[in-house]
PDB file of C-alpha atoms in Angstrom:
ATOM      1  CA  UNK A   1      -0.279   0.049   0.043  1.00 57.00           C
ATOM      2  CA  UNK A   2       0.864   3.451  -0.689  1.00 62.00           C
ATOM      3  CA  UNK A   3       2.827   4.960   2.467  1.00 63.00           C
ATOM      4  CA  UNK A   4       2.472   2.157   4.446  1.00 64.00           C
ATOM      5  CA  UNK A   5       5.396   0.554   5.904  1.00 62.00           C
ATOM      6  CA  UNK A   6       5.382  -2.348   8.708  1.00 62.00           C
ATOM      7  CA  UNK A   7       7.844  -2.639  11.396  1.00 61.00           C
ATOM      8  CA  UNK A   8       8.861  -6.568  12.283  1.00 64.00           C
ATOM      9  CA  UNK A   9       7.448  -8.016  15.021  1.00 66.00           C
ATOM     10  CA  UNK A  10      10.445  -7.322  17.676  1.00 65.00           C
ATOM     11  CA  UNK A  11       8.750  -7.545  21.276  1.00 65.00           C
ATOM     12  CA  UNK A  12      10.223  -4.921  23.893  1.00 65.00           C
ATOM     13  CA  UNK A  13       9.141  -4.745  27.090  1.00 66.00           C
ATOM     14  CA  UNK A  14       5.655  -6.315  26.364  1.00 65.00           C
ATOM     15  CA  UNK A  15       4.963  -4.743  22.860  1.00 63.00           C
ATOM     16  CA  UNK A  16       4.280  -7.023  20.373  1.00 59.00           C
ATOM     17  CA  UNK A  17       5.984  -4.371  17.657  1.00 58.00           C
ATOM     18  CA  UNK A  18       8.164  -1.462  18.441  1.00 58.00           C
ATOM     19  CA  UNK A  19      10.709   1.093  17.511  1.00 60.00           C
ATOM     20  CA  UNK A  20      13.459  -1.935  18.777  1.00 63.00           C
ATOM     21  CA  UNK A  21      12.791  -2.989  14.909  1.00 63.00           C
ATOM     22  CA  UNK A  22      13.938   0.430  13.932  1.00 69.00           C
ATOM     23  CA  UNK A  23      17.176   2.944  14.078  1.00 76.00           C
ATOM     24  CA  UNK A  24      17.626   6.214  15.041  1.00 80.00           C
ATOM     25  CA  UNK A  25      19.132   8.746  12.120  1.00 83.00           C
ATOM     26  CA  UNK A  26      20.715  12.363  13.262  1.00 86.00           C
ATOM     27  CA  UNK A  27      18.784  15.125  12.085  1.00 86.00           C
ATOM     28  CA  UNK A  28      21.621  16.136   9.896  1.00 85.00           C
ATOM     29  CA  UNK A  29      21.502  12.661   7.850  1.00 88.00           C
ATOM     30  CA  UNK A  30      17.940  13.239   7.742  1.00 91.00           C
ATOM     31  CA  UNK A  31      17.913  16.899   6.042  1.00 89.00           C
ATOM     32  CA  UNK A  32      20.649  15.678   3.886  1.00 87.00           C
ATOM     33  CA  UNK A  33      18.412  12.819   2.540  1.00 91.00           C
ATOM     34  CA  UNK A  34      14.988  13.778   2.763  1.00 91.00           C
ATOM     35  CA  UNK A  35      15.556  15.999  -1.021  1.00 86.00           C
ATOM     36  CA  UNK A  36      16.511  13.445  -2.681  1.00 86.00           C
ATOM     37  CA  UNK A  37      14.322  10.754  -1.618  1.00 89.00           C
ATOM     38  CA  UNK A  38      11.700   8.965  -3.369  1.00 87.00           C
ATOM     39  CA  UNK A  39       8.770  10.652  -1.957  1.00 91.00           C
ATOM     40  CA  UNK A  40      10.002  14.143  -1.057  1.00 92.00           C
ATOM     41  CA  UNK A  41       9.124  15.718   2.520  1.00 94.00           C
ATOM     42  CA  UNK A  42       5.314  14.109   3.140  1.00 94.00           C
ATOM     43  CA  UNK A  43       3.240  15.337   6.202  1.00 96.00           C
ATOM     44  CA  UNK A  44       0.906  12.970   8.549  1.00 93.00           C
ATOM     45  CA  UNK A  45      -2.050  14.998   9.713  1.00 93.00           C
ATOM     46  CA  UNK A  46      -2.967  12.670  12.226  1.00 91.00           C
ATOM     47  CA  UNK A  47       0.645  12.680  14.099  1.00 90.00           C
ATOM     48  CA  UNK A  48       1.392  16.328  12.700  1.00 93.00           C
ATOM     49  CA  UNK A  49       4.689  15.341  11.914  1.00 94.00           C
ATOM     50  CA  UNK A  50       7.011  14.816   8.671  1.00 96.00           C
ATOM     51  CA  UNK A  51       8.406  11.899   7.180  1.00 94.00           C
ATOM     52  CA  UNK A  52       9.782  10.346   3.875  1.00 94.00           C
ATOM     53  CA  UNK A  53      10.215   7.548   2.169  1.00 91.00           C
ATOM     54  CA  UNK A  54      13.485   5.891  -0.014  1.00 90.00           C
ATOM     55  CA  UNK A  55      14.497   2.682  -1.266  1.00 87.00           C
ATOM     56  CA  UNK A  56      18.321   1.385  -0.263  1.00 86.00           C
ATOM     57  CA  UNK A  57      20.406  -0.160  -2.548  1.00 90.00           C
ATOM     58  CA  UNK A  58      19.376  -3.248  -2.705  1.00 91.00           C
ATOM     59  CA  UNK A  59      15.386  -2.179  -3.185  1.00 85.00           C
ATOM     60  CA  UNK A  60      14.184  -2.510   0.324  1.00 83.00           C
ATOM     61  CA  UNK A  61      11.649   0.477   1.277  1.00 84.00           C
ATOM     62  CA  UNK A  62      11.900   2.556   4.004  1.00 85.00           C
ATOM     63  CA  UNK A  63      10.100   5.443   6.034  1.00 88.00           C
ATOM     64  CA  UNK A  64      11.939   8.126   8.187  1.00 90.00           C
ATOM     65  CA  UNK A  65       9.781  10.110  10.579  1.00 89.00           C
ATOM     66  CA  UNK A  66      10.909  13.055  12.435  1.00 91.00           C
ATOM     67  CA  UNK A  67      10.418  16.169  13.821  1.00 91.00           C
ATOM     68  CA  UNK A  68      11.256  19.529  12.266  1.00 92.00           C
ATOM     69  CA  UNK A  69      10.326  22.998  13.488  1.00 93.00           C
ATOM     70  CA  UNK A  70       7.002  23.115  12.683  1.00 95.00           C
ATOM     71  CA  UNK A  71       6.187  19.869  14.047  1.00 94.00           C
ATOM     72  CA  UNK A  72       8.118  20.815  17.221  1.00 91.00           C
ATOM     73  CA  UNK A  73       6.305  23.964  17.252  1.00 92.00           C
ATOM     74  CA  UNK A  74       3.061  22.464  17.124  1.00 93.00           C
ATOM     75  CA  UNK A  75       3.738  20.160  20.180  1.00 90.00           C
ATOM     76  CA  UNK A  76       4.963  22.914  22.135  1.00 90.00           C
ATOM     77  CA  UNK A  77       2.024  25.363  21.527  1.00 91.00           C
ATOM     78  CA  UNK A  78      -0.319  22.424  22.512  1.00 92.00           C
ATOM     79  CA  UNK A  79       1.523  22.090  25.905  1.00 91.00           C
ATOM     80  CA  UNK A  80       1.343  25.613  26.507  1.00 91.00           C
ATOM     81  CA  UNK A  81      -2.326  25.986  25.847  1.00 95.00           C
ATOM     82  CA  UNK A  82      -3.027  23.222  28.249  1.00 96.00           C
ATOM     83  CA  UNK A  83      -1.210  24.938  31.046  1.00 95.00           C
ATOM     84  CA  UNK A  84       1.485  22.005  31.098  1.00 93.00           C
ATOM     85  CA  UNK A  85       5.089  22.493  32.639  1.00 88.00           C
ATOM     86  CA  UNK A  86       6.958  21.848  29.606  1.00 82.00           C
ATOM     87  CA  UNK A  87       8.420  20.151  26.630  1.00 80.00           C
ATOM     88  CA  UNK A  88      11.561  18.557  25.296  1.00 72.00           C
ATOM     89  CA  UNK A  89      13.203  16.982  22.224  1.00 69.00           C
ATOM     90  CA  UNK A  90      14.615  13.553  22.112  1.00 70.00           C
ATOM     91  CA  UNK A  91      18.447  13.642  21.630  1.00 76.00           C
ATOM     92  CA  UNK A  92      19.140  17.349  21.003  1.00 80.00           C
ATOM     93  CA  UNK A  93      22.971  15.982  20.024  1.00 81.00           C
ATOM     94  CA  UNK A  94      21.561  14.654  16.867  1.00 83.00           C
ATOM     95  CA  UNK A  95      21.292  18.177  15.357  1.00 87.00           C
ATOM     96  CA  UNK A  96      24.063  19.423  13.018  1.00 87.00           C
ATOM     97  CA  UNK A  97      26.505  21.594  14.924  1.00 89.00           C
ATOM     98  CA  UNK A  98      28.954  22.227  12.534  1.00 89.00           C
ATOM     99  CA  UNK A  99      29.784  25.845  10.823  1.00 88.00           C
ATOM    100  CA  UNK A 100      27.821  25.316   7.768  1.00 90.00           C
ATOM    101  CA  UNK A 101      25.311  27.838   7.395  1.00 93.00           C
ATOM    102  CA  UNK A 102      22.425  25.662   6.333  1.00 89.00           C
ATOM    103  CA  UNK A 103      23.218  23.601   9.881  1.00 89.00           C
ATOM    104  CA  UNK A 104      23.423  26.208  11.687  1.00 92.00           C
ATOM    105  CA  UNK A 105      20.095  27.869  10.536  1.00 92.00           C
ATOM    106  CA  UNK A 106      18.716  24.372  10.910  1.00 90.00           C
ATOM    107  CA  UNK A 107      19.937  23.971  14.364  1.00 89.00           C
ATOM    108  CA  UNK A 108      18.915  27.210  15.576  1.00 92.00           C
ATOM    109  CA  UNK A 109      15.390  27.004  14.266  1.00 92.00           C
ATOM    110  CA  UNK A 110      14.563  23.244  16.215  1.00 89.00           C
ATOM    111  CA  UNK A 111      16.193  25.277  19.192  1.00 89.00           C
ATOM    112  CA  UNK A 112      13.589  28.051  18.686  1.00 90.00           C
ATOM    113  CA  UNK A 113      10.466  26.087  17.868  1.00 88.00           C
ATOM    114  CA  UNK A 114      10.688  24.480  21.630  1.00 82.00           C
ATOM    115  CA  UNK A 115       9.711  27.996  22.967  1.00 79.00           C
ATOM    116  CA  UNK A 116       6.377  29.074  21.687  1.00 69.00           C
TER     117      UNK A 116
END
């Protein structure tokens, strides 16, 4: 099916299918791969998150889900509107802290998105 990627059943702490079947990809790698991906940037309206699809060198289909400044800002605004105490992002050290101009812009945008 279009835009359907199933994870293999890798039990983790009682869940029959978990993210233990996937792997974490640094944000820098995602930003370099998304524009040359099979699908380009896609948006899931339910999860309010971006993702993209690609095939690897042996033709295996993959989906990469991630947060970007837009999805983070939506989540931060939700937290603020509900009077909750705060929000954080998983693994800020996966951002690109190189001195390359585009990387600096992307990293700055991610951190700014946390404060609506």
